[in-house]
């Protein structure tokens, strides 16, 4: 178990600043996710932690050890990258044993540790199998065993499940989390899949242009984003511009193009004042549709799209005052409304509307 401390890390590729004075602390035993748009620096950061990229400035510490200039094999990190394919001509045992053979570990010790690593990923007894005789999920388990067998100080994962079908992906999410927690591993995990991050992470960071824009638990980032960027990147949301009209305790009234709305939740570390320009973030599942106008927070329009998905019904409500339709997601729908003539009112509770800096 190791803490990872990254201080003011800079990595440039020619004119591109891939990491821009990035600071990050990851606690021992934490399963930490990196999220962000394509090109925001996630893989560069992971590779810098692994020692595969030498930074231009800044430091990386594992506990008290400065590993910034240490070559990859001396950092004792276990890696599971999407492109890190298994060797098809070797059996499962030899694939997993490879890292230990390289380190000249005695044969009896190799056998014991490979068996132990295969048991960790629930592949015991399958050491003699050829790689091509394994399912996609089993191959990923072998790749994970290969990363674990060296008893890494930390585990680095870059889109490890992206080649799997959705059912296997969900199964492997739980497996990876179980293994990390059972063995107290510090793990850093890069993904494009927000559900993967939300369901697995202890904490996560959102990157943009080589910087971290917010870190927190999945609930923090989903419920209390600090910016419109984070709120629309983690999950889906509706963004509505407005101006703070009145503030009374933690009750805010906001003028918007679709009418006045009341909200109770401001972004962390911020107290908006009357006259401030703001952006409201309302998640689709926080909105509900009504025929009769609700007492407060009514946004009125006509339905331009209705999609029934079984567990949810998804609606697009077009308001006259605004170009972008409002997205509404109804959970456990008993029917789907396809009426495009009636004026419907969407409403959200004040505690479900997040006020963000404009
Ligand atoms: P993705 O989600 O698409 O994998 P990412 O967030 O992992 O993206 P990085 O791969 O870290 O982003 O890239 C960050 C920036 O650095 C991008 O602008 C990318 O083009 C650039 N970059 C990364 N590796 C190299 C390289 N070896 N040579 C030149 N530029 C690079």
Short mmCIF file of C-alpha atoms and ligand atoms in Angstrom, two decimals:
data_model
loop_
_atom_site.label_atom_id
_atom_site.label_comp_id
_atom_site.label_asym_id
_atom_site.label_seq_id
_atom_site.Cartn_x
_atom_site.Cartn_y
_atom_site.Cartn_z
CA UNK A 1 0.00 0.00 0.00
CA UNK A 2 1.48 3.31 -1.03
CA UNK A 3 0.44 6.96 -1.16
CA UNK A 4 1.09 8.73 -4.45
CA UNK A 5 1.92 12.43 -4.32
CA UNK A 6 2.20 14.38 -7.55
CA UNK A 7 3.44 17.96 -7.33
CA UNK A 8 3.36 20.56 -10.09
CA UNK A 9 3.93 17.97 -12.81
CA UNK A 10 4.61 19.30 -16.31
CA UNK A 11 4.88 17.21 -19.46
CA UNK A 12 5.21 18.76 -22.92
CA UNK A 13 5.23 17.11 -26.31
CA UNK A 14 6.65 19.84 -28.57
CA UNK A 15 4.17 22.71 -28.28
CA UNK A 16 1.51 20.57 -26.60
CA UNK A 17 1.34 20.92 -22.83
CA UNK A 18 -0.10 17.53 -21.88
CA UNK A 19 0.28 18.06 -18.10
CA UNK A 20 0.20 21.63 -16.85
CA UNK A 21 1.56 21.98 -13.27
CA UNK A 22 -0.69 19.19 -12.09
CA UNK A 23 -1.03 18.43 -8.35
CA UNK A 24 -2.65 15.28 -7.02
CA UNK A 25 -2.59 13.24 -3.80
CA UNK A 26 -3.83 9.66 -3.84
CA UNK A 27 -4.25 7.95 -0.46
CA UNK A 28 -2.91 4.49 0.37
CA UNK A 29 -5.36 1.78 -0.65
CA UNK A 30 -7.49 4.17 -2.66
CA UNK A 31 -9.10 3.20 -5.98
CA UNK A 32 -8.68 6.49 -7.82
CA UNK A 33 -10.15 7.29 -11.25
CA UNK A 34 -8.99 9.78 -13.88
CA UNK A 35 -11.76 11.11 -16.12
CA UNK A 36 -11.67 13.79 -18.78
CA UNK A 37 -12.20 14.49 -22.45
CA UNK A 38 -9.94 13.03 -25.10
CA UNK A 39 -6.52 14.71 -25.01
CA UNK A 40 -6.92 16.08 -21.47
CA UNK A 41 -3.79 14.24 -20.24
CA UNK A 42 -5.13 11.12 -18.46
CA UNK A 43 -2.86 8.59 -20.18
CA UNK A 44 0.13 10.92 -19.99
CA UNK A 45 -0.38 11.21 -16.23
CA UNK A 46 -0.70 7.44 -15.80
CA UNK A 47 2.39 6.82 -17.91
CA UNK A 48 4.32 9.41 -15.90
CA UNK A 49 3.37 7.55 -12.70
CA UNK A 50 4.53 4.30 -14.34
CA UNK A 51 7.83 5.90 -15.39
CA UNK A 52 7.10 5.57 -19.12
CA UNK A 53 7.18 9.37 -19.56
CA UNK A 54 9.86 11.52 -17.97
CA UNK A 55 8.22 14.79 -16.84
CA UNK A 56 9.72 18.17 -17.80
CA UNK A 57 9.14 19.52 -14.28
CA UNK A 58 7.55 18.54 -10.99
CA UNK A 59 7.86 15.46 -8.79
CA UNK A 60 6.20 12.10 -8.13
CA UNK A 61 6.53 10.47 -4.71
CA UNK A 62 5.50 6.97 -3.64
CA UNK A 63 5.24 7.43 0.14
CA UNK A 64 8.48 9.26 1.02
CA UNK A 65 10.37 7.99 -2.05
CA UNK A 66 10.97 10.41 -4.90
CA UNK A 67 10.43 8.19 -7.97
CA UNK A 68 10.36 11.03 -10.53
CA UNK A 69 13.55 9.88 -12.32
CA UNK A 70 13.35 6.18 -11.46
CA UNK A 71 13.07 3.81 -14.46
CA UNK A 72 9.75 1.90 -14.78
CA UNK A 73 11.03 -1.50 -13.61
CA UNK A 74 12.33 0.00 -10.34
CA UNK A 75 8.99 1.57 -9.43
CA UNK A 76 7.28 -1.79 -8.85
CA UNK A 77 4.03 -0.72 -10.45
CA UNK A 78 1.62 -3.29 -11.89
CA UNK A 79 0.20 -2.19 -15.24
CA UNK A 80 -2.89 -3.26 -17.07
CA UNK A 81 -3.19 -1.27 -20.26
CA UNK A 82 -5.65 -1.78 -23.07
CA UNK A 83 -2.77 -2.31 -25.49
CA UNK A 84 -0.89 -4.63 -23.15
CA UNK A 85 -1.89 -7.82 -24.95
CA UNK A 86 -1.06 -11.29 -23.70
CA UNK A 87 1.42 -13.45 -25.60
CA UNK A 88 -0.71 -15.86 -27.63
CA UNK A 89 2.05 -18.48 -28.00
CA UNK A 90 2.49 -18.85 -24.23
CA UNK A 91 0.08 -20.53 -21.87
CA UNK A 92 -1.61 -18.72 -18.99
CA UNK A 93 1.07 -19.74 -16.48
CA UNK A 94 3.94 -18.49 -18.63
CA UNK A 95 2.13 -15.23 -19.37
CA UNK A 96 1.74 -14.53 -15.68
CA UNK A 97 5.21 -15.83 -14.76
CA UNK A 98 7.00 -13.60 -17.28
CA UNK A 99 7.55 -10.62 -14.95
CA UNK A 100 8.99 -12.87 -12.26
CA UNK A 101 11.29 -14.74 -14.69
CA UNK A 102 12.60 -11.35 -15.81
CA UNK A 103 13.34 -10.52 -12.19
CA UNK A 104 15.14 -13.90 -11.80
CA UNK A 105 12.85 -15.08 -9.00
CA UNK A 106 13.58 -18.77 -8.10
CA UNK A 107 11.40 -21.35 -9.90
CA UNK A 108 9.58 -22.70 -6.82
CA UNK A 109 8.77 -19.16 -5.72
CA UNK A 110 7.47 -18.38 -9.24
CA UNK A 111 5.11 -21.37 -9.13
CA UNK A 112 3.78 -20.36 -5.73
CA UNK A 113 3.26 -16.73 -6.71
CA UNK A 114 1.68 -17.44 -10.09
CA UNK A 115 -0.76 -19.87 -8.45
CA UNK A 116 -1.54 -17.24 -5.85
CA UNK A 117 -2.10 -14.53 -8.52
CA UNK A 118 -4.33 -16.85 -10.58
CA UNK A 119 -6.36 -17.64 -7.46
CA UNK A 120 -6.77 -13.90 -6.80
CA UNK A 121 -8.44 -13.46 -10.19
CA UNK A 122 -10.38 -16.74 -9.86
CA UNK A 123 -8.44 -18.52 -12.60
CA UNK A 124 -6.94 -21.28 -10.44
CA UNK A 125 -6.29 -24.50 -12.28
CA UNK A 126 -6.24 -22.81 -15.70
CA UNK A 127 -2.47 -22.25 -15.89
CA UNK A 128 -1.97 -24.77 -18.71
CA UNK A 129 -4.59 -23.18 -20.98
CA UNK A 130 -3.52 -21.42 -24.15
CA UNK A 131 -4.50 -17.77 -24.36
CA UNK A 132 -6.63 -18.34 -27.48
CA UNK A 133 -8.70 -20.90 -25.53
CA UNK A 134 -9.85 -18.20 -23.11
CA UNK A 135 -12.86 -15.89 -23.25
CA UNK A 136 -12.31 -12.11 -23.38
CA UNK A 137 -13.11 -11.82 -19.69
CA UNK A 138 -10.69 -14.62 -18.78
CA UNK A 139 -7.95 -12.94 -20.83
CA UNK A 140 -8.46 -9.74 -18.87
CA UNK A 141 -8.20 -11.73 -15.65
CA UNK A 142 -4.87 -13.15 -16.82
CA UNK A 143 -3.67 -9.63 -17.67
CA UNK A 144 -4.68 -8.56 -14.16
CA UNK A 145 -2.89 -11.59 -12.62
CA UNK A 146 0.21 -10.63 -14.58
CA UNK A 147 0.07 -7.12 -13.11
CA UNK A 148 -0.52 -8.45 -9.58
CA UNK A 149 2.07 -11.23 -9.53
CA UNK A 150 4.97 -8.84 -9.03
CA UNK A 151 3.25 -7.61 -5.83
CA UNK A 152 3.14 -4.04 -7.09
CA UNK A 153 3.30 -1.00 -4.85
CA UNK A 154 0.42 0.34 -6.93
CA UNK A 155 -1.74 -0.79 -9.82
CA UNK A 156 -2.12 1.38 -12.94
CA UNK A 157 -5.02 0.63 -15.27
CA UNK A 158 -5.69 2.33 -18.61
CA UNK A 159 -9.10 1.45 -20.10
CA UNK A 160 -8.60 -2.18 -19.06
CA UNK A 161 -12.17 -3.23 -19.87
CA UNK A 162 -12.82 -1.37 -23.10
CA UNK A 163 -12.52 -4.47 -25.30
CA UNK A 164 -15.15 -6.42 -23.36
CA UNK A 165 -18.87 -6.60 -24.01
CA UNK A 166 -21.07 -4.73 -21.59
CA UNK A 167 -22.08 -7.72 -19.43
CA UNK A 168 -18.48 -8.84 -18.90
CA UNK A 169 -17.46 -5.27 -18.26
CA UNK A 170 -19.89 -4.98 -15.39
CA UNK A 171 -18.68 -8.32 -13.98
CA UNK A 172 -15.01 -7.31 -14.22
CA UNK A 173 -15.68 -3.94 -12.57
CA UNK A 174 -16.76 -5.73 -9.43
CA UNK A 175 -13.81 -8.14 -9.69
CA UNK A 176 -11.19 -5.40 -9.99
CA UNK A 177 -12.69 -3.49 -7.10
CA UNK A 178 -12.83 -6.64 -4.96
CA UNK A 179 -9.16 -7.44 -5.64
CA UNK A 180 -7.99 -3.88 -4.94
CA UNK A 181 -9.89 -3.77 -1.66
CA UNK A 182 -9.03 -7.30 -0.54
CA UNK A 183 -5.32 -6.71 -1.05
CA UNK A 184 -5.28 -3.04 -0.02
CA UNK A 185 -3.87 -1.91 -3.36
CA UNK A 186 -3.53 1.73 -4.33
CA UNK A 187 -4.85 1.88 -7.89
CA UNK A 188 -5.08 4.60 -10.52
CA UNK A 189 -7.59 3.89 -13.27
CA UNK A 190 -8.18 5.77 -16.53
CA UNK A 191 -11.52 5.39 -18.27
CA UNK A 192 -13.91 7.06 -20.68
CA UNK A 193 -16.79 5.23 -19.11
CA UNK A 194 -18.43 7.38 -16.46
CA UNK A 195 -20.53 4.51 -15.14
CA UNK A 196 -17.32 2.55 -14.59
CA UNK A 197 -15.85 5.47 -12.64
CA UNK A 198 -19.00 6.24 -10.64
CA UNK A 199 -19.56 2.60 -9.71
CA UNK A 200 -15.97 1.68 -8.82
CA UNK A 201 -14.11 4.74 -7.58
CA UNK A 202 -13.35 5.74 -4.02
CA UNK A 203 -12.45 9.14 -5.45
CA UNK A 204 -11.99 10.54 -8.90
CA UNK A 205 -10.48 13.53 -10.69
CA UNK A 206 -11.73 15.30 -13.79
CA UNK A 207 -8.97 16.61 -16.05
CA UNK A 208 -9.18 19.36 -18.63
CA UNK A 209 -6.25 20.56 -20.73
CA UNK A 210 -3.61 18.99 -18.51
CA UNK A 211 -5.04 20.29 -15.23
CA UNK A 212 -7.30 18.76 -12.61
CA UNK A 213 -10.52 20.74 -12.40
CA UNK A 214 -12.15 18.82 -9.54
CA UNK A 215 -11.49 15.82 -7.31
CA UNK A 216 -13.95 14.12 -5.01
CA UNK A 217 -16.03 11.05 -4.37
CA UNK A 218 -18.43 9.94 -7.12
CA UNK A 219 -21.29 11.48 -5.12
CA UNK A 220 -19.37 14.78 -4.75
CA UNK A 221 -18.72 15.06 -8.46
CA UNK A 222 -22.19 14.02 -9.53
CA UNK A 223 -24.20 15.93 -6.92
CA UNK A 224 -21.88 18.86 -6.18
CA UNK A 225 -19.95 19.75 -9.34
CA UNK A 226 -17.96 23.00 -9.19
CA UNK A 227 -18.40 23.96 -12.82
CA UNK A 228 -20.62 23.50 -15.84
CA UNK A 229 -17.75 21.54 -17.39
CA UNK A 230 -17.72 18.93 -14.60
CA UNK A 231 -21.50 18.74 -14.32
CA UNK A 232 -21.90 18.03 -18.02
CA UNK A 233 -18.86 15.75 -18.23
CA UNK A 234 -19.87 13.49 -15.33
CA UNK A 235 -23.34 12.35 -16.30
CA UNK A 236 -25.90 14.19 -18.37
CA UNK A 237 -27.34 17.54 -17.38
CA UNK A 238 -29.40 20.55 -18.48
CA UNK A 239 -27.59 23.88 -18.20
CA UNK A 240 -29.67 27.05 -17.86
CA UNK A 241 -28.16 30.55 -17.64
CA UNK A 242 -29.56 32.99 -15.11
CA UNK A 243 -28.99 35.85 -12.68
CA UNK A 244 -29.35 35.60 -8.90
CA UNK A 245 -32.41 37.68 -7.93
CA UNK A 246 -32.63 37.14 -4.16
CA UNK A 247 -30.79 35.21 -1.47
CA UNK A 248 -32.39 34.24 1.81
CA UNK A 249 -30.25 31.90 3.91
CA UNK A 250 -29.58 28.98 1.59
CA UNK A 251 -32.61 29.75 -0.61
CA UNK A 252 -31.81 31.38 -3.93
CA UNK A 253 -34.21 32.79 -6.47
CA UNK A 254 -32.81 32.95 -9.99
CA UNK A 255 -34.12 34.81 -13.06
CA UNK A 256 -33.77 32.66 -16.18
CA UNK A 257 -35.05 32.89 -19.74
CA UNK A 258 -37.57 30.16 -18.93
CA UNK A 259 -38.91 31.93 -15.80
CA UNK A 260 -37.86 32.24 -12.18
CA UNK A 261 -36.45 29.17 -10.48
CA UNK A 262 -35.57 28.51 -6.85
CA UNK A 263 -32.50 26.52 -5.87
CA UNK A 264 -30.90 25.53 -2.60
CA UNK A 265 -27.58 24.06 -3.67
CA UNK A 266 -24.59 26.19 -4.63
CA UNK A 267 -21.31 24.77 -5.91
CA UNK A 268 -18.89 23.99 -3.03
CA UNK A 269 -16.94 26.91 -1.47
CA UNK A 270 -19.10 29.57 -3.07
CA UNK A 271 -21.95 31.81 -1.94
CA UNK A 272 -23.60 33.53 -4.90
CA UNK A 273 -24.88 37.09 -4.36
CA UNK A 274 -27.77 38.99 -5.99
CA UNK A 275 -26.81 40.16 -9.49
CA UNK A 276 -24.30 37.31 -10.04
CA UNK A 277 -24.51 35.63 -13.41
CA UNK A 278 -24.88 31.89 -12.87
CA UNK A 279 -25.50 28.62 -14.67
CA UNK A 280 -28.01 26.19 -13.23
CA UNK A 281 -27.41 22.48 -13.65
CA UNK A 282 -30.45 20.21 -13.48
CA UNK A 283 -30.03 16.48 -14.08
CA UNK A 284 -32.68 14.89 -16.34
CA UNK A 285 -33.72 12.48 -13.58
CA UNK A 286 -34.37 15.43 -11.23
CA UNK A 287 -37.10 16.76 -13.52
CA UNK A 288 -40.65 15.49 -13.65
CA UNK A 289 -43.41 16.26 -16.14
CA UNK A 290 -46.84 17.66 -15.20
CA UNK A 291 -49.95 18.76 -17.05
CA UNK A 292 -51.03 21.19 -14.30
CA UNK A 293 -48.52 23.93 -13.50
CA UNK A 294 -46.61 23.09 -10.31
CA UNK A 295 -46.37 25.65 -7.48
CA UNK A 296 -42.70 26.47 -8.21
CA UNK A 297 -39.89 25.79 -10.64
CA UNK A 298 -42.08 25.28 -13.69
CA UNK A 299 -40.39 25.17 -17.07
CA UNK A 300 -43.02 25.01 -19.76
CA UNK A 301 -42.87 23.63 -23.29
CA UNK A 302 -43.99 20.97 -25.75
CA UNK A 303 -42.56 17.49 -26.16
CA UNK A 304 -40.52 17.06 -29.31
CA UNK A 305 -39.17 13.59 -28.52
CA UNK A 306 -40.28 10.67 -26.35
CA UNK A 307 -38.18 7.53 -26.00
CA UNK A 308 -39.22 4.49 -23.98
CA UNK A 309 -36.26 2.47 -22.64
CA UNK A 310 -37.99 0.13 -20.20
CA UNK A 311 -36.39 1.31 -16.96
CA UNK A 312 -36.73 4.96 -18.03
CA UNK A 313 -38.71 7.13 -20.40
CA UNK A 314 -36.72 10.02 -21.85
CA UNK A 315 -38.31 13.22 -23.02
CA UNK A 316 -37.13 16.37 -24.81
CA UNK A 317 -39.16 19.42 -23.88
CA UNK A 318 -38.84 22.43 -26.20
CA UNK A 319 -39.47 25.75 -24.47
CA UNK A 320 -40.22 28.80 -26.61
CA UNK A 321 -37.62 30.93 -24.85
CA UNK A 322 -34.70 28.59 -25.30
CA UNK A 323 -32.93 26.91 -28.21
CA UNK A 324 -31.76 23.73 -26.44
CA UNK A 325 -34.53 21.37 -25.38
CA UNK A 326 -34.73 20.26 -21.77
CA UNK A 327 -33.96 16.58 -21.19
CA UNK A 328 -36.14 14.74 -18.72
CA UNK A 329 -35.68 11.16 -17.60
CA UNK A 330 -38.55 9.43 -15.80
CA UNK A 331 -37.63 6.35 -13.80
CA UNK A 332 -39.91 3.29 -13.76
CA UNK A 333 -42.42 4.69 -16.28
CA UNK A 334 -45.82 3.03 -16.43
CA UNK A 335 -46.50 4.62 -19.82
CA UNK A 336 -44.80 6.86 -22.33
CA UNK A 337 -46.28 10.25 -23.25
CA UNK A 338 -46.25 10.94 -26.98
CA UNK A 339 -48.49 14.01 -26.96
CA UNK A 340 -46.75 16.84 -28.87
CA UNK A 341 -49.65 19.33 -28.65
CA UNK A 342 -50.16 19.82 -24.91
CA UNK A 343 -48.02 22.30 -23.01
CA UNK A 344 -46.27 20.35 -20.25
CA UNK A 345 -44.52 21.70 -17.18
CA UNK A 346 -41.24 20.26 -16.02
CA UNK A 347 -40.24 20.84 -12.42
CA UNK A 348 -37.34 20.05 -10.10
CA UNK A 349 -36.93 20.37 -6.34
CA UNK A 350 -34.79 23.37 -5.25
CA UNK A 351 -32.31 20.97 -3.58
CA UNK A 352 -31.74 19.22 -6.92
CA UNK A 353 -30.74 22.38 -8.80
CA UNK A 354 -27.03 23.19 -8.60
CA UNK A 355 -25.94 26.83 -8.97
CA UNK A 356 -22.61 27.15 -10.80
CA UNK A 357 -20.35 30.09 -11.57
CA UNK A 358 -21.01 31.48 -15.04
P1 LIG B 1 -7.65 9.93 -24.63
O1 LIG B 1 -8.85 9.96 -23.74
O2 LIG B 1 -7.97 10.26 -26.05
O3 LIG B 1 -6.81 8.69 -24.47
P2 LIG B 1 -5.95 11.41 -22.81
O4 LIG B 1 -6.73 12.27 -21.87
O5 LIG B 1 -5.41 10.14 -22.27
O6 LIG B 1 -6.75 11.19 -24.15
P3 LIG B 1 -3.23 11.98 -23.52
O7 LIG B 1 -3.05 10.75 -24.34
O8 LIG B 1 -2.58 12.00 -22.19
O9 LIG B 1 -4.76 12.35 -23.35
O10 LIG B 1 -2.73 13.22 -24.39
C1 LIG B 1 -2.63 14.54 -23.89
C2 LIG B 1 -2.08 15.43 -24.99
O11 LIG B 1 -0.73 15.08 -25.27
C3 LIG B 1 -2.84 15.31 -26.32
O12 LIG B 1 -2.87 16.57 -26.91
C4 LIG B 1 -1.97 14.35 -27.11
O13 LIG B 1 -2.11 14.58 -28.49
C5 LIG B 1 -0.58 14.69 -26.63
N1 LIG B 1 0.34 13.53 -26.66
C6 LIG B 1 0.24 12.41 -25.89
N2 LIG B 1 1.27 11.56 -26.17
C7 LIG B 1 2.02 12.15 -27.11
C8 LIG B 1 3.23 11.78 -27.81
N3 LIG B 1 3.84 10.62 -27.55
N4 LIG B 1 3.70 12.64 -28.73
C9 LIG B 1 3.10 13.83 -28.97
N5 LIG B 1 1.97 14.23 -28.36
C10 LIG B 1 1.43 13.42 -27.45
#
